[in-house]
CSV table of C-alpha atoms in Angstrom, one decimal:
chain,number,residue,atom,x,y,z
C,16,UNK,CA,110.4,65.6,156.5
C,17,UNK,CA,107.0,64.2,154.6
C,18,UNK,CA,105.3,62.9,157.5
C,19,UNK,CA,105.9,66.6,159.5
C,20,UNK,CA,104.6,67.8,156.2
C,21,UNK,CA,101.6,66.2,155.9
C,22,UNK,CA,100.7,66.7,159.5
C,23,UNK,CA,101.0,70.4,159.0
C,24,UNK,CA,98.8,70.5,156.0
C,25,UNK,CA,96.2,68.4,157.5
C,26,UNK,CA,95.5,70.4,160.3
C,27,UNK,CA,92.6,72.4,160.1
C,28,UNK,CA,93.1,76.6,160.4
C,29,UNK,CA,91.9,78.1,163.4
C,30,UNK,CA,90.0,80.9,161.7
C,31,UNK,CA,88.8,81.3,158.2
C,32,UNK,CA,86.5,84.5,158.0
C,33,UNK,CA,84.3,84.5,154.5
C,34,UNK,CA,83.2,87.5,153.1
C,35,UNK,CA,80.6,88.2,150.1
C,36,UNK,CA,80.5,92.0,148.8
C,37,UNK,CA,76.9,93.4,149.2
C,38,UNK,CA,77.7,95.6,146.1
C,39,UNK,CA,79.9,93.5,143.7
C,40,UNK,CA,80.7,89.9,142.9
C,41,UNK,CA,83.8,90.0,144.8
C,42,UNK,CA,84.4,87.2,147.8
C,43,UNK,CA,86.9,87.2,150.2
C,44,UNK,CA,88.6,85.3,152.5
C,45,UNK,CA,91.0,85.7,155.6
C,46,UNK,CA,92.6,82.6,157.3
C,47,UNK,CA,94.5,82.4,160.2
C,48,UNK,CA,96.3,79.3,160.2
C,49,UNK,CA,97.2,79.7,164.1
C,50,UNK,CA,97.5,82.5,166.6
C,51,UNK,CA,100.7,81.3,167.7
C,52,UNK,CA,102.3,83.3,170.6
C,53,UNK,CA,99.0,85.4,170.3
C,54,UNK,CA,99.2,87.1,166.4
C,55,UNK,CA,99.5,85.9,163.3
C,56,UNK,CA,100.5,87.7,159.8
C,57,UNK,CA,100.1,87.9,156.0
C,58,UNK,CA,99.2,90.1,153.1
C,59,UNK,CA,96.6,90.7,151.1
C,60,UNK,CA,96.0,89.8,147.1
C,61,UNK,CA,93.3,90.1,144.4
C,62,UNK,CA,93.0,87.7,141.2
C,63,UNK,CA,90.0,87.0,139.5
C,64,UNK,CA,89.9,82.6,140.2
C,65,UNK,CA,91.5,82.7,143.6
C,66,UNK,CA,89.6,80.4,146.0
C,67,UNK,CA,89.6,79.8,150.0
C,68,UNK,CA,92.1,76.8,149.2
C,69,UNK,CA,95.0,79.1,147.9
C,70,UNK,CA,94.5,81.3,150.7
C,71,UNK,CA,94.6,78.6,153.1
C,72,UNK,CA,98.2,77.3,151.8
C,73,UNK,CA,99.3,80.6,152.0
C,74,UNK,CA,98.2,81.2,155.4
C,75,UNK,CA,100.7,77.8,156.3
C,76,UNK,CA,103.4,79.4,153.7
C,77,UNK,CA,103.3,82.3,156.0
C,78,UNK,CA,104.1,80.3,159.7
C,79,UNK,CA,106.3,78.5,157.9
C,80,UNK,CA,107.9,81.9,156.8
C,81,UNK,CA,107.7,83.6,160.0
C,82,UNK,CA,109.8,80.6,161.3
C,83,UNK,CA,112.8,82.3,159.1
C,84,UNK,CA,111.6,86.1,159.6
C,85,UNK,CA,110.6,86.5,162.7
C,86,UNK,CA,108.2,87.3,164.5
C,87,UNK,CA,107.5,83.9,165.7
C,88,UNK,CA,103.7,84.4,165.4
C,89,UNK,CA,101.2,82.2,163.3
C,90,UNK,CA,100.6,82.6,159.3
C,91,UNK,CA,97.9,84.2,157.6
C,92,UNK,CA,96.4,85.5,154.4
C,93,UNK,CA,93.7,87.6,153.0
C,94,UNK,CA,92.4,87.2,149.4
C,95,UNK,CA,89.8,88.9,147.1
C,96,UNK,CA,88.4,86.9,144.6
C,97,UNK,CA,88.0,90.0,141.8
C,98,UNK,CA,89.4,91.6,138.9
C,99,UNK,CA,92.2,94.1,140.3
C,100,UNK,CA,91.8,96.1,136.9
C,101,UNK,CA,88.1,97.0,137.6
C,102,UNK,CA,87.8,100.6,138.3
C,103,UNK,CA,85.8,99.1,141.3
C,104,UNK,CA,88.6,97.9,142.8
C,105,UNK,CA,89.3,100.3,145.6
C,106,UNK,CA,85.8,100.8,147.0
C,107,UNK,CA,85.7,97.2,147.3
C,108,UNK,CA,89.2,96.9,148.9
C,109,UNK,CA,87.2,99.6,151.6
C,110,UNK,CA,84.5,97.3,152.1
C,111,UNK,CA,86.6,94.1,152.8
C,112,UNK,CA,89.3,96.3,155.0
C,113,UNK,CA,86.1,97.0,157.3
C,114,UNK,CA,84.7,93.9,157.3
C,115,UNK,CA,88.0,92.5,158.8
C,116,UNK,CA,88.6,95.6,161.3
C,117,UNK,CA,88.1,94.0,164.0
C,118,UNK,CA,90.8,90.7,163.4
C,119,UNK,CA,93.7,93.4,162.3
C,120,UNK,CA,93.1,95.6,165.5
C,121,UNK,CA,93.9,92.8,168.0
C,122,UNK,CA,95.5,90.1,166.6
C,123,UNK,CA,95.9,89.9,162.4
C,124,UNK,CA,98.8,92.3,161.0
C,125,UNK,CA,98.6,92.2,157.2
C,126,UNK,CA,100.2,94.0,154.0
C,127,UNK,CA,100.2,94.3,150.1
C,128,UNK,CA,100.6,91.2,148.1
C,129,UNK,CA,99.9,90.2,144.7
C,130,UNK,CA,97.8,93.1,143.0
C,131,UNK,CA,97.6,95.0,146.3
C,132,UNK,CA,99.8,97.6,147.0
C,133,UNK,CA,101.0,98.2,150.5
C,134,UNK,CA,101.6,102.0,150.6
C,135,UNK,CA,99.0,103.0,148.3
C,136,UNK,CA,96.2,100.7,149.4
C,137,UNK,CA,96.6,98.8,152.1
C,138,UNK,CA,98.2,101.7,154.6
C,139,UNK,CA,95.7,104.6,153.9
C,140,UNK,CA,92.6,102.7,153.6
C,141,UNK,CA,93.5,100.8,156.7
C,142,UNK,CA,94.3,104.3,158.4
C,143,UNK,CA,90.9,105.4,156.9
C,144,UNK,CA,89.1,103.3,159.3
C,145,UNK,CA,91.1,104.2,162.7
C,146,UNK,CA,94.3,101.5,162.6
C,147,UNK,CA,97.5,102.6,163.4
C,148,UNK,CA,99.3,100.3,161.0
C,149,UNK,CA,98.1,97.4,158.9
C,150,UNK,CA,100.9,95.1,161.5
C,151,UNK,CA,99.0,96.7,164.7
C,152,UNK,CA,97.5,93.6,165.0
C,153,UNK,CA,100.5,91.7,165.8
C,154,UNK,CA,101.9,94.7,168.2
C,155,UNK,CA,98.8,94.1,170.0
C,156,UNK,CA,98.3,90.8,169.7
C,157,UNK,CA,101.9,89.3,170.0
C,158,UNK,CA,103.7,92.2,171.7
C,159,UNK,CA,100.9,93.3,173.6
C,160,UNK,CA,103.5,96.9,174.6
C,161,UNK,CA,102.3,99.3,177.3
C,162,UNK,CA,101.4,102.3,175.2
C,163,UNK,CA,104.9,104.5,175.0
C,164,UNK,CA,106.3,101.3,173.4
C,165,UNK,CA,103.5,101.0,171.3
C,166,UNK,CA,103.6,104.3,169.7
C,167,UNK,CA,107.8,103.8,169.4
C,168,UNK,CA,107.3,100.3,167.5
C,169,UNK,CA,104.1,101.8,165.3
C,170,UNK,CA,105.7,105.1,164.6
C,171,UNK,CA,109.1,102.5,163.2
C,172,UNK,CA,106.6,100.4,161.4
C,173,UNK,CA,104.9,103.6,159.6
C,174,UNK,CA,108.5,105.5,158.5
C,175,UNK,CA,110.6,102.3,157.8
C,176,UNK,CA,107.8,100.6,155.2
C,177,UNK,CA,107.0,104.0,153.8
C,178,UNK,CA,111.0,105.1,153.8
C,179,UNK,CA,112.0,106.8,150.2
C,180,UNK,CA,115.0,105.0,149.3
C,181,UNK,CA,118.3,107.5,149.4
C,182,UNK,CA,121.5,105.0,149.2
C,183,UNK,CA,122.2,104.3,145.8
C,184,UNK,CA,123.6,100.9,147.0
C,185,UNK,CA,119.7,99.9,147.0
C,186,UNK,CA,118.0,102.3,144.7
C,187,UNK,CA,117.9,102.5,140.6
C,188,UNK,CA,119.2,106.1,139.4
C,189,UNK,CA,115.8,107.7,138.7
C,190,UNK,CA,114.0,110.5,138.4
C,191,UNK,CA,111.0,108.1,140.2
C,192,UNK,CA,111.4,107.7,144.0
C,193,UNK,CA,111.4,104.3,145.5
C,194,UNK,CA,110.1,103.0,148.8
C,195,UNK,CA,111.7,99.9,151.4
C,196,UNK,CA,108.6,98.1,150.5
C,197,UNK,CA,108.9,98.5,146.2
C,198,UNK,CA,112.3,97.3,146.6
C,199,UNK,CA,112.7,95.1,149.3
C,200,UNK,CA,111.5,91.6,148.5
C,201,UNK,CA,112.9,91.7,145.1
C,202,UNK,CA,116.2,92.4,147.0
C,203,UNK,CA,115.5,89.7,149.2
C,204,UNK,CA,114.9,86.9,146.2
C,205,UNK,CA,118.4,88.7,144.4
C,206,UNK,CA,120.1,88.0,147.5
C,207,UNK,CA,119.2,84.2,148.2
C,208,UNK,CA,120.8,83.8,145.2
C,209,UNK,CA,124.2,85.7,145.8
C,210,UNK,CA,124.5,83.9,148.8
C,211,UNK,CA,123.4,80.0,147.3
C,212,UNK,CA,126.7,80.7,145.5
C,213,UNK,CA,128.6,81.8,148.2
C,214,UNK,CA,128.2,79.1,150.4
C,215,UNK,CA,127.9,76.1,147.6
C,216,UNK,CA,130.2,77.1,145.3
C,217,UNK,CA,130.0,79.0,141.6
C,218,UNK,CA,131.1,82.6,140.2
C,219,UNK,CA,127.4,84.5,140.0
C,220,UNK,CA,129.3,87.0,137.3
C,221,UNK,CA,129.3,84.3,135.0
C,222,UNK,CA,125.4,83.1,135.3
C,223,UNK,CA,122.4,83.6,133.2
C,224,UNK,CA,119.0,84.5,134.3
C,225,UNK,CA,115.1,83.7,133.6
C,226,UNK,CA,112.2,85.4,135.2
C,227,UNK,CA,108.7,84.6,135.1
C,228,UNK,CA,106.6,88.0,135.9
C,229,UNK,CA,107.8,91.6,135.6
C,230,UNK,CA,106.1,93.1,139.1
C,231,UNK,CA,107.9,94.2,141.7
C,232,UNK,CA,108.9,91.1,142.8
C,233,UNK,CA,110.5,89.6,139.2
C,234,UNK,CA,111.6,93.2,138.2
C,235,UNK,CA,113.4,94.1,141.2
C,236,UNK,CA,115.2,90.5,141.8
C,237,UNK,CA,116.3,90.9,138.2
C,238,UNK,CA,117.7,94.4,138.6
C,239,UNK,CA,120.0,93.3,141.3
C,240,UNK,CA,120.7,89.7,139.7
C,241,UNK,CA,122.0,91.9,137.0
C,242,UNK,CA,123.9,94.4,138.9
C,243,UNK,CA,125.8,91.5,140.7
C,244,UNK,CA,126.9,90.9,136.8
C,245,UNK,CA,124.2,88.2,136.5
C,246,UNK,CA,123.1,88.0,132.7
C,247,UNK,CA,119.2,88.0,132.0
C,248,UNK,CA,118.5,85.7,129.0
C,249,UNK,CA,114.8,85.7,129.1
C,250,UNK,CA,111.9,87.4,131.0
C,251,UNK,CA,108.2,85.8,130.4
C,252,UNK,CA,105.4,87.9,131.8
C,253,UNK,CA,101.4,87.8,131.2
C,254,UNK,CA,101.5,90.0,128.0
C,255,UNK,CA,105.1,88.6,126.4
C,256,UNK,CA,108.4,88.6,126.9
C,257,UNK,CA,112.0,89.3,125.6
C,258,UNK,CA,114.5,86.2,125.2
C,259,UNK,CA,117.8,87.2,124.6
C,260,UNK,CA,120.8,84.6,124.2
C,261,UNK,CA,123.6,86.5,125.0
C,262,UNK,CA,121.7,88.1,128.6
C,263,UNK,CA,120.6,91.7,129.3
C,264,UNK,CA,123.0,93.7,130.9
C,265,UNK,CA,122.3,96.2,133.8
C,266,UNK,CA,121.6,99.1,131.7
C,267,UNK,CA,119.1,96.9,129.9
C,268,UNK,CA,117.2,95.6,132.3
C,269,UNK,CA,117.4,99.2,134.1
C,270,UNK,CA,115.5,100.5,131.1
C,271,UNK,CA,113.1,97.7,131.1
C,272,UNK,CA,112.5,98.8,134.9
C,273,UNK,CA,112.1,102.2,134.6
C,274,UNK,CA,109.5,101.2,131.6
C,275,UNK,CA,107.1,99.2,133.6
C,276,UNK,CA,103.7,100.2,132.9
C,277,UNK,CA,102.4,99.2,136.6
C,278,UNK,CA,103.5,95.0,136.7
C,279,UNK,CA,103.8,95.2,132.6
C,280,UNK,CA,106.7,94.5,131.0
C,281,UNK,CA,107.0,97.5,128.3
C,282,UNK,CA,109.5,96.7,125.5
C,283,UNK,CA,109.9,97.4,121.4
C,284,UNK,CA,111.8,93.6,121.3
C,285,UNK,CA,108.3,92.2,123.0
C,286,UNK,CA,107.9,88.9,121.7
C,287,UNK,CA,103.9,87.7,121.9
C,288,UNK,CA,103.3,85.6,125.2
C,289,UNK,CA,102.3,82.5,123.2
C,290,UNK,CA,105.5,82.4,120.9
C,291,UNK,CA,107.8,83.2,124.3
C,292,UNK,CA,105.8,80.7,126.5
C,293,UNK,CA,107.1,78.2,123.5
C,294,UNK,CA,111.1,79.0,123.2
C,295,UNK,CA,111.9,80.6,127.3
C,296,UNK,CA,111.8,77.6,128.9
C,297,UNK,CA,115.0,75.9,126.9
C,298,UNK,CA,116.7,79.1,126.3
C,299,UNK,CA,119.3,77.9,128.5
C,300,UNK,CA,120.0,79.9,131.8
C,301,UNK,CA,121.7,78.2,135.4
C,302,UNK,CA,119.5,80.5,137.7
C,303,UNK,CA,115.2,80.8,137.2
C,304,UNK,CA,113.0,83.1,139.1
C,305,UNK,CA,109.0,82.3,139.5
C,306,UNK,CA,108.2,85.6,140.6
C,307,UNK,CA,104.3,85.4,139.1
C,308,UNK,CA,101.1,84.0,140.4
C,309,UNK,CA,101.4,81.5,142.3
C,310,UNK,CA,101.3,77.2,140.8
C,311,UNK,CA,101.9,78.4,137.1
C,312,UNK,CA,105.0,76.4,137.0
C,313,UNK,CA,104.9,73.3,135.0
C,314,UNK,CA,106.4,70.0,135.0
C,315,UNK,CA,107.0,70.0,131.2
C,316,UNK,CA,108.4,73.7,131.9
C,317,UNK,CA,110.4,72.3,134.7
C,318,UNK,CA,112.2,69.6,132.7
C,319,UNK,CA,112.7,71.9,129.9
C,320,UNK,CA,114.9,74.5,132.0
C,321,UNK,CA,116.5,71.4,133.9
C,322,UNK,CA,118.0,69.8,130.6
C,323,UNK,CA,119.0,73.5,129.6
C,324,UNK,CA,121.3,73.7,132.4
C,325,UNK,CA,119.3,75.4,135.7
C,326,UNK,CA,121.1,75.3,138.7
C,327,UNK,CA,119.0,77.2,141.0
C,328,UNK,CA,115.6,78.3,141.3
C,329,UNK,CA,114.7,81.0,143.9
C,330,UNK,CA,111.3,81.4,144.0
C,331,UNK,CA,110.0,85.0,144.3
C,332,UNK,CA,106.3,83.9,144.2
C,333,UNK,CA,104.7,81.7,146.9
C,334,UNK,CA,104.1,77.9,145.9
C,335,UNK,CA,105.2,78.8,142.2
C,336,UNK,CA,104.9,74.9,140.8
C,337,UNK,CA,101.3,73.7,139.1
C,338,UNK,CA,101.2,71.3,142.5
C,339,UNK,CA,98.0,70.0,143.8
C,340,UNK,CA,99.9,69.8,147.0
C,341,UNK,CA,99.8,72.9,149.6
C,342,UNK,CA,103.8,73.1,149.4
C,343,UNK,CA,105.8,70.6,148.2
C,344,UNK,CA,104.5,68.6,145.5
C,345,UNK,CA,105.5,66.5,142.6
C,346,UNK,CA,106.5,69.2,140.3
C,347,UNK,CA,108.3,70.5,143.8
C,348,UNK,CA,110.5,67.7,144.8
C,349,UNK,CA,111.4,66.8,141.0
C,350,UNK,CA,112.8,70.4,140.7
C,351,UNK,CA,114.7,69.9,144.6
C,352,UNK,CA,116.2,66.4,143.0
C,353,UNK,CA,117.6,68.0,140.1
C,354,UNK,CA,118.7,71.6,141.1
C,355,UNK,CA,119.0,74.2,143.8
C,356,UNK,CA,115.5,74.9,145.4
C,357,UNK,CA,115.9,78.0,147.3
C,358,UNK,CA,112.2,78.0,148.8
C,359,UNK,CA,109.8,80.9,148.9
C,360,UNK,CA,109.5,81.3,152.9
C,361,UNK,CA,113.4,81.6,152.5
C,362,UNK,CA,113.9,83.6,149.5
C,363,UNK,CA,110.9,85.9,149.9
C,364,UNK,CA,110.8,86.8,153.7
C,365,UNK,CA,111.6,90.3,152.7
C,366,UNK,CA,108.6,92.0,154.0
C,367,UNK,CA,107.8,89.8,156.3
C,368,UNK,CA,111.3,90.4,157.8
C,369,UNK,CA,111.0,94.0,157.0
C,370,UNK,CA,107.7,94.2,159.7
C,371,UNK,CA,109.9,92.4,162.0
C,372,UNK,CA,112.8,93.8,162.4
C,373,UNK,CA,110.9,97.3,162.2
C,374,UNK,CA,108.3,96.6,164.9
C,375,UNK,CA,111.0,94.6,167.3
C,376,UNK,CA,110.7,96.6,170.9
C,377,UNK,CA,114.4,95.9,171.5
C,378,UNK,CA,115.5,97.1,168.2
C,379,UNK,CA,116.4,101.6,168.6
C,380,UNK,CA,119.3,101.2,166.0
C,381,UNK,CA,118.5,104.5,163.3
C,382,UNK,CA,116.0,103.8,160.9
C,383,UNK,CA,118.4,104.0,157.1
C,384,UNK,CA,118.2,102.0,153.7
C,385,UNK,CA,121.4,100.3,154.7
C,386,UNK,CA,120.1,99.0,158.6
C,387,UNK,CA,117.0,96.9,156.5
C,388,UNK,CA,118.8,95.8,154.0
C,389,UNK,CA,121.7,94.5,155.6
C,390,UNK,CA,119.2,92.6,158.0
C,391,UNK,CA,117.4,91.4,155.3
C,392,UNK,CA,120.8,89.7,153.6
C,393,UNK,CA,121.7,88.4,157.0
C,394,UNK,CA,118.6,86.8,157.5
C,395,UNK,CA,118.5,85.1,154.2
C,396,UNK,CA,122.1,83.9,154.6
C,397,UNK,CA,121.4,82.6,157.9
C,398,UNK,CA,118.2,80.5,157.4
C,399,UNK,CA,120.6,79.6,154.1
C,400,UNK,CA,123.5,78.6,156.0
C,401,UNK,CA,121.5,76.0,158.3
C,402,UNK,CA,120.1,74.1,155.1
C,403,UNK,CA,123.8,73.8,153.7
C,404,UNK,CA,125.0,72.4,157.2
C,405,UNK,CA,121.7,70.0,156.8
C,406,UNK,CA,122.4,68.9,153.3
C,407,UNK,CA,125.6,70.4,151.7
C,408,UNK,CA,124.7,69.0,148.5
C,409,UNK,CA,123.7,71.5,145.6
C,410,UNK,CA,119.6,69.2,145.5
C,411,UNK,CA,118.0,69.0,147.9
C,412,UNK,CA,118.2,71.9,149.5
C,413,UNK,CA,113.7,72.7,149.7
C,414,UNK,CA,113.3,69.2,151.5
C,415,UNK,CA,116.3,70.2,154.4
C,416,UNK,CA,114.7,73.8,154.5
C,417,UNK,CA,111.1,72.3,155.1
C,418,UNK,CA,112.4,69.9,157.9
C,419,UNK,CA,114.1,72.6,159.7
C,420,UNK,CA,111.3,74.9,159.9
C,421,UNK,CA,108.5,72.2,160.7
C,422,UNK,CA,110.9,70.6,163.2
C,423,UNK,CA,110.0,74.3,164.9
C,424,UNK,CA,106.3,74.1,164.2
C,425,UNK,CA,105.5,70.6,165.3
């Protein structure tokens, strides 16, 4: 596996598009690892300190992810080094998407990612430049359908991604309306944990979880895990956290979910970040969901989690461990050797799979909440069944998953 991984990591990306904003200090990169089968896909993220290497590694992650989610295309990613809280953000995004418009029209499909919202930013801005949908490049480059079929495929993408959830099995009861894109990635992360215990054994209702990050992925994963009976023993966010050794139940998690201020954890009992960061890793939990930014989880934090009962890690964030290696560095390998590591390209493939499901020209099924969410669950289950067949042990899942995926790419 490591030989395959090194060969994949060392291969230069096919296209690297570099951009400097003429009006601010923002800089950006669109990295297309390959135009496998005519197209590539990957979302757009924004954060201070982002660099080209991060975007390149995420583009390679996307290529592996498509072996699970489909369609069978190349991986790509867009990244902008800029403060997402800056009031000039919208104008920066407009100039960025105008610059990459030719790629998005012909062979690159994008979407939301860290600090960039699919529904409120990516879709309206790209449509403003004449793009039918942010995934139009994949439709054109990979499928190349006749115009009537293209209209049908784009119509399904427009309807499905922005669909307001109605089925109470998938949406929290609230006055606020939630879309498929709001909930689907976190749902997939939670489903990966549920399927893990079904395949490898264990009663999920007796488990506790620690959640890192309270954005769409972390908060939503916690919500579904709580619905499955998991108690949430701790949450750590950038502004602070909550530790409850008895475990927060579904009602408590629902309140924290509703009370979010954007992607920020809001609670009366919030512990300052430094204090929470000192305590949470040794609190004790069987499940860990890293769902904040990439490359945050240190070796020391991983060791503390493992020493206090960790059984499974389901990656909500891409490449969550603080390794220099693109994918599978020493920290990831350490975790994989001591717990069940469900890799990001399986656990957080929900949005990529949603795009693939909706744009499939052979798919004429009615677009419903249950159809979309069931398809995501089945896709993740199918991937984990393959991992279980390759490795039925409760460690080494990450290595097995990479071996399965890379054998399809190299």
